Short mmCIF file of C-alpha atoms in Angstrom, two decimals:
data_model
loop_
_atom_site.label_atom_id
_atom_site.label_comp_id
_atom_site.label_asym_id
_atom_site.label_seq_id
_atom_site.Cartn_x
_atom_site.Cartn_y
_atom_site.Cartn_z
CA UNK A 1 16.81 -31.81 10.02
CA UNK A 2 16.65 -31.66 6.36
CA UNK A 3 12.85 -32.89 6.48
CA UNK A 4 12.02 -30.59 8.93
CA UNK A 5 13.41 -27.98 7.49
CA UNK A 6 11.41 -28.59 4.32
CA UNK A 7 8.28 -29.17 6.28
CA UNK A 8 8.59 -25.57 7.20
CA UNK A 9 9.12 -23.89 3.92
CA UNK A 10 5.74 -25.58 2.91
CA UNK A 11 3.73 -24.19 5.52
CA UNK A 12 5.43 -20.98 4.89
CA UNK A 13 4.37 -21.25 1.13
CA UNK A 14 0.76 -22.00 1.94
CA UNK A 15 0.21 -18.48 3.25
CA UNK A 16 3.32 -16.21 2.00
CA UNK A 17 4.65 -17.21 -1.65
CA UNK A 18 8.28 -17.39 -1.97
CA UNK A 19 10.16 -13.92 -0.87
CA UNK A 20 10.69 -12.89 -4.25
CA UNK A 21 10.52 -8.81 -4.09
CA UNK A 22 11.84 -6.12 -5.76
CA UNK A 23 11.15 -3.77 -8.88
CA UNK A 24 9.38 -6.61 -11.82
CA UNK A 25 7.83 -9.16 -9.18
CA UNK A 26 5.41 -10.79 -10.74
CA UNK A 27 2.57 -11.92 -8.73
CA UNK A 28 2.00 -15.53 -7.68
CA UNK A 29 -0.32 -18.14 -8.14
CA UNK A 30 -3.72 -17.18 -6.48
CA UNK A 31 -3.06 -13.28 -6.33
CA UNK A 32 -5.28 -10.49 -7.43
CA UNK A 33 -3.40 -8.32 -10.20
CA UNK A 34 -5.15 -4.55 -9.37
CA UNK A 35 -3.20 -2.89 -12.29
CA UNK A 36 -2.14 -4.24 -15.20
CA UNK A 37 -0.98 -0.86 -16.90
CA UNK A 38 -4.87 -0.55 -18.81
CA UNK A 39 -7.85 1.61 -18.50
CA UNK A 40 -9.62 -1.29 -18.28
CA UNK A 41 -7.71 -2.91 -15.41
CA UNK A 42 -8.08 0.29 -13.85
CA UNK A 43 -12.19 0.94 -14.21
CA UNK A 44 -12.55 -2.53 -13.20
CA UNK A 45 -10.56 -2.53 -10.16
CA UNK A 46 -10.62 0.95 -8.53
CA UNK A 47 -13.06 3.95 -7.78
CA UNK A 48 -12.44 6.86 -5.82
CA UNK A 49 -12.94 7.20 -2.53
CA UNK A 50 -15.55 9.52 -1.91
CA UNK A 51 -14.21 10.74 1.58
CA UNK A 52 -15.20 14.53 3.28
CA UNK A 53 -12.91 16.37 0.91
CA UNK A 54 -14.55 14.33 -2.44
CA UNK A 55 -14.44 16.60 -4.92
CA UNK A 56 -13.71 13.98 -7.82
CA UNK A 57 -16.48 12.67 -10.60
CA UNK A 58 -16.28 9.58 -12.33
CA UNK A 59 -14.95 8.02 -14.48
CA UNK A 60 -11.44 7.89 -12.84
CA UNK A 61 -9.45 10.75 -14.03
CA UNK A 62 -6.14 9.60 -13.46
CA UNK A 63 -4.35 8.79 -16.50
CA UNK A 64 -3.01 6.02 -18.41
CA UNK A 65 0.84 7.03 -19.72
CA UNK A 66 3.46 5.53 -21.40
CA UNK A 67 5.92 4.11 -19.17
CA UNK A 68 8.24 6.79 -19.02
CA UNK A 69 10.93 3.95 -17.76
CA UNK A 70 10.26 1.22 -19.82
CA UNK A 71 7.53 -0.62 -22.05
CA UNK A 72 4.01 -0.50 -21.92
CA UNK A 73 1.56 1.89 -19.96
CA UNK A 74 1.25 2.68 -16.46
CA UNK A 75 -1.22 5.19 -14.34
CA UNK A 76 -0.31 8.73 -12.81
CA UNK A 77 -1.64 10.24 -9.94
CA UNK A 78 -1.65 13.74 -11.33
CA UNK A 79 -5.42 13.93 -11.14
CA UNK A 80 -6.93 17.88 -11.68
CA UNK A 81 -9.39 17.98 -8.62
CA UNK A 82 -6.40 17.03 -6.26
CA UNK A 83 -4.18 20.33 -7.37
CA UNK A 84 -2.49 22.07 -4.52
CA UNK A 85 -2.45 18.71 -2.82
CA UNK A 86 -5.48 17.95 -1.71
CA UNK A 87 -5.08 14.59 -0.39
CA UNK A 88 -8.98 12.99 -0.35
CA UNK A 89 -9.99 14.67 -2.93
CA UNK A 90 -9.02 11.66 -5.80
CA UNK A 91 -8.06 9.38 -4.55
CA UNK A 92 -8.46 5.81 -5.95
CA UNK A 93 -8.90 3.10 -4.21
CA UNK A 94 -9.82 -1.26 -5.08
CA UNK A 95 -13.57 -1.78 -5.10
CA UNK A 96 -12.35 -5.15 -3.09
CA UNK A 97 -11.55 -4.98 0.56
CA UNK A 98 -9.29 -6.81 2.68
CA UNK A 99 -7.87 -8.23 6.05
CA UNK A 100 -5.18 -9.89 5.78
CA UNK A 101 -2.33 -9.69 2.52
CA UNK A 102 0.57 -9.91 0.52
CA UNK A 103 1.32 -6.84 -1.51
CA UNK A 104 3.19 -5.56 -4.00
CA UNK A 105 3.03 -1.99 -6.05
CA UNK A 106 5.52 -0.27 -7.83
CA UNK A 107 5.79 3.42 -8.17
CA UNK A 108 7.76 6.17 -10.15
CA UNK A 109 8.47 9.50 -9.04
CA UNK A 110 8.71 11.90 -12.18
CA UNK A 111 10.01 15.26 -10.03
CA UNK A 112 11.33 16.57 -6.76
CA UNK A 113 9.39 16.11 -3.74
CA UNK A 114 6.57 14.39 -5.62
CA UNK A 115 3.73 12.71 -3.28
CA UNK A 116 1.59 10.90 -3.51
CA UNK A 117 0.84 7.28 -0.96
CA UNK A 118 -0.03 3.98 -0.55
CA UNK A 119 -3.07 2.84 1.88
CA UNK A 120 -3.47 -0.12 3.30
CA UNK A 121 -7.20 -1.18 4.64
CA UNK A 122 -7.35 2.79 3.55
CA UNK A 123 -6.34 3.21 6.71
CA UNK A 124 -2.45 2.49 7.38
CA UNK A 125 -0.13 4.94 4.72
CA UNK A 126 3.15 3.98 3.59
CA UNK A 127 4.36 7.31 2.41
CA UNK A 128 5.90 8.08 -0.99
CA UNK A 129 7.59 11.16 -0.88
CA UNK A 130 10.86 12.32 -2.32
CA UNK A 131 13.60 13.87 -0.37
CA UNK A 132 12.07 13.36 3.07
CA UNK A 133 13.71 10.84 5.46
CA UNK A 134 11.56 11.08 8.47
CA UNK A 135 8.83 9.53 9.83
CA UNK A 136 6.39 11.42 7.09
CA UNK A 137 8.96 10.56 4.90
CA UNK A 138 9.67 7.85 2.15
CA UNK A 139 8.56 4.41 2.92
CA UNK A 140 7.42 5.45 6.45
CA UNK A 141 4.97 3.75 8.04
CA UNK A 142 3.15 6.98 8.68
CA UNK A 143 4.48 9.49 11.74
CA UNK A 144 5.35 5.53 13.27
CA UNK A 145 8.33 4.43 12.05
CA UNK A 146 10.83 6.22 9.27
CA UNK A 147 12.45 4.24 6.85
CA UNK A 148 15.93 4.26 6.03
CA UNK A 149 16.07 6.46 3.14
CA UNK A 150 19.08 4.78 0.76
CA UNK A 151 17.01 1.95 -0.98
CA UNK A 152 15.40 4.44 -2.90
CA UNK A 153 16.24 4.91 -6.93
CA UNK A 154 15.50 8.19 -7.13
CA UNK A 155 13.12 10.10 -9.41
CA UNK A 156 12.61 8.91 -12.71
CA UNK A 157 13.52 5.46 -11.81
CA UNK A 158 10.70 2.56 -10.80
CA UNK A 159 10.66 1.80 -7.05
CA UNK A 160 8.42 -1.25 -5.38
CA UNK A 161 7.72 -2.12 -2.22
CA UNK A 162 6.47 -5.63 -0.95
CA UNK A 163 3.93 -5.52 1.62
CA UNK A 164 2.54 -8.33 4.73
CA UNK A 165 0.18 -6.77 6.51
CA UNK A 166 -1.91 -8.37 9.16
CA UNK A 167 -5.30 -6.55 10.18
CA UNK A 168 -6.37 -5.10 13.55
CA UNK A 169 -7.72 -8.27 15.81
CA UNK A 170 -10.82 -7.29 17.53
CA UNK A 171 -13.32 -9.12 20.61
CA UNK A 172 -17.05 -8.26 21.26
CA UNK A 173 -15.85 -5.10 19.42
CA UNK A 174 -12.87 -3.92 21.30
CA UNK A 175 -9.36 -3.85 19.74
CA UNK A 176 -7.48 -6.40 21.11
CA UNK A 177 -4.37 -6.07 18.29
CA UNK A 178 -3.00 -3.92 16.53
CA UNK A 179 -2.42 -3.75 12.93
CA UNK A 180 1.03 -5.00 12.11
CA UNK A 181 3.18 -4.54 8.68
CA UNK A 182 6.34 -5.73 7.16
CA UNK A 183 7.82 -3.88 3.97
CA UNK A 184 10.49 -4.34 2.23
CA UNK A 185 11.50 -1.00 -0.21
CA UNK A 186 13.64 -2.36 -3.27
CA UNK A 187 13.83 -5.75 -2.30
CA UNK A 188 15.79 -4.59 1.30
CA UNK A 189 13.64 -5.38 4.44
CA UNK A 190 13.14 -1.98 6.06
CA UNK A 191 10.83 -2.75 8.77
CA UNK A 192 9.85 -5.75 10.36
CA UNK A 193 6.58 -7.04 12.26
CA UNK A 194 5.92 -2.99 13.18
CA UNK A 195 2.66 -2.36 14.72
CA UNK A 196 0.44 0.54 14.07
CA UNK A 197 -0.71 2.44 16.68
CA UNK A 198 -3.76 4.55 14.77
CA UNK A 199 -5.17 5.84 11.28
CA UNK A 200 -3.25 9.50 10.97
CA UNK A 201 -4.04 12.30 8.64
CA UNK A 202 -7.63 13.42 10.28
CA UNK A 203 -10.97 12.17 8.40
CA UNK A 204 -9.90 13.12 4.85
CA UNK A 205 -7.09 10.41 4.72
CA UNK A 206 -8.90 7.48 5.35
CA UNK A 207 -11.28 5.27 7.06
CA UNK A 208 -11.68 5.42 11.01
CA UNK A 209 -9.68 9.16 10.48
CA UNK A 210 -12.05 10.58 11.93
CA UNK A 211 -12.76 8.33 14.87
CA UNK A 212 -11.49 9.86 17.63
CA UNK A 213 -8.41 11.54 16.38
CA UNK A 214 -7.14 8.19 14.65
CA UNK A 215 -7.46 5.90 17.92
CA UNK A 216 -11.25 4.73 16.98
CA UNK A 217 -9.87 2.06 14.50
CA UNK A 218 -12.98 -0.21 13.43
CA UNK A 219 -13.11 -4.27 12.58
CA UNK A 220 -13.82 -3.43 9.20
CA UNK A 221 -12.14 -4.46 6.22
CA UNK A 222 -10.62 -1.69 3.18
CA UNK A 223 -8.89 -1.11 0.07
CA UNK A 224 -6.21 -0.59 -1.16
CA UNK A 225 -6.18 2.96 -1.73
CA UNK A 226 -3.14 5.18 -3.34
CA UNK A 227 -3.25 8.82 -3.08
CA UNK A 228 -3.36 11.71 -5.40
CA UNK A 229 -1.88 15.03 -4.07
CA UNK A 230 -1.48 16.75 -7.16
CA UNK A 231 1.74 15.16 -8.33
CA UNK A 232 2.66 13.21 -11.27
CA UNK A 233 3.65 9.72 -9.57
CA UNK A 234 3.53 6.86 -11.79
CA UNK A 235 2.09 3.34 -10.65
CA UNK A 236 2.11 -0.25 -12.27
CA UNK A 237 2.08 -3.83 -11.55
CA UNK A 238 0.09 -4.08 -8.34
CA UNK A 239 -1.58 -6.81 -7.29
CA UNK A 240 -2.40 -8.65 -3.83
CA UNK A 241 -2.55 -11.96 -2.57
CA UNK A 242 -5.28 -12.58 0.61
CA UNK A 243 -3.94 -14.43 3.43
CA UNK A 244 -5.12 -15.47 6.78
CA UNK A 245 -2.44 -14.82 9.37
CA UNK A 246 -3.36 -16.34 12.81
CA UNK A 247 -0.31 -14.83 14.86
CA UNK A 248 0.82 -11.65 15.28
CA UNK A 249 3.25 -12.52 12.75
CA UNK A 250 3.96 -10.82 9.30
CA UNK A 251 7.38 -11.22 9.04
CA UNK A 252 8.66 -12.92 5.68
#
């Protein structure tokens, strides 16, 4: 049993590192860091996404801050041409696409009701939102599932959430899977192997929005993308780690 049982947490650690999560993760052997806390990690590794509302010009005009938690730098969202919350209109998102992956990005909420979100495939959002509990709410998988609300540390406190997400599975170009996600906000598992039914927020939120209201979801890969709605969220240590899930499985 003992062998066995060993045998297993190999395999598992071939495709999902050890279930360290939580605020300070640091990223495994074989992952991507996307942000460091410098410009240059942040030129190198992101561009905006030049969607129907684009109204943006390089370079990236998010800014690098002092951690206003702790040491270093980190980025905020608070970009000028998304004022008034214009959601498309800055956002940033990886020059690197993906499938398949392990996730993990931290964020800090500076006010009230500050917003701002994180993409996956630019397609899938896991809100970031203070004060909202609902399915549009914080850690939500988007209008799909709500997350429970109580792992969150409040504004002016950093908050991380630890990402599997499996792609859409597709056959002679028909969807044959959904996408599927597990998160876990503050190092508690709030949602488990959940699969997502569309892409939601119309054609400025992301790719395949505009596909048929959300249902036209294409086999093709995307960034990670995080959102600026005119708020001042801070992000930092974010990086990814690839992986090539078989089943319909992203539970860890």
């Amino acid at each position: 049993m003992k062998k066995f049982s060993l045998l297993v947490l190999l395999l598992l650690g071939s495709q999902i590192a050890a279930a360290q999560t939580g605020v300070g993760t640091p990223p495994p052997d074989g992952a991507s860091v996307l942000f460091d806390g410098t410009r240059e990690s942040l030129d190198a590794n992101w561009t905006y996404w030049e969607g129907p509302r684009f109204a943006a010009e390089l370079p990236i005009k998010w800014q690098v801050v002092d951690d206003p938690a702790g040491d270093g730098t980190v980025v905020s969202s608070k970009d000028p041409a998304a004022a008034g919350g214009l959601y498309g209109a800055a956002d940033i998102v990886t020059k690197q696409k993906f499938r398949d992956f392990r996730l993990h990005v931290e964020f800090l909420i500076t006010e009230p009701s500050g917003n701002s979100g994180v993409y996956l495939q630019n397609r899938y959002e896991i809100q970031v939102l203070d004060g909202d509990s609902t399915k549009h709410g914080m850690a939500a998988v988007i209008n799909e599932k709500a997350s429970a609300y109580w792992p969150y540390n409040g504004t002016g406190n950093w908050n991380a959430y630890d990402v599997v997400f499996r792609a859409a599975r597709f056959e002679e170009g028909e969807r044959t899977e959904q996408a599927m996600v597990t998160l876990y906000f503050n190092g508690v598992k709030v949602h488990e192997n959940v699969p997502i039914q569309k892409v939601w927020g119309g054609p400025n939120s992301g790719i395949d929005g505009g596909n048929d209201n959300g249902n036209g979801i294409t086999d093709t890969p995307g960034g990670l993308k995080l959102q600026a709605e005119g708020h001042d969220v801070r992000y930092r240590n974010i990086w990814i780690q690839e992986l090539e899930l078989s089943d319909a499985d992203t539970d860890f």
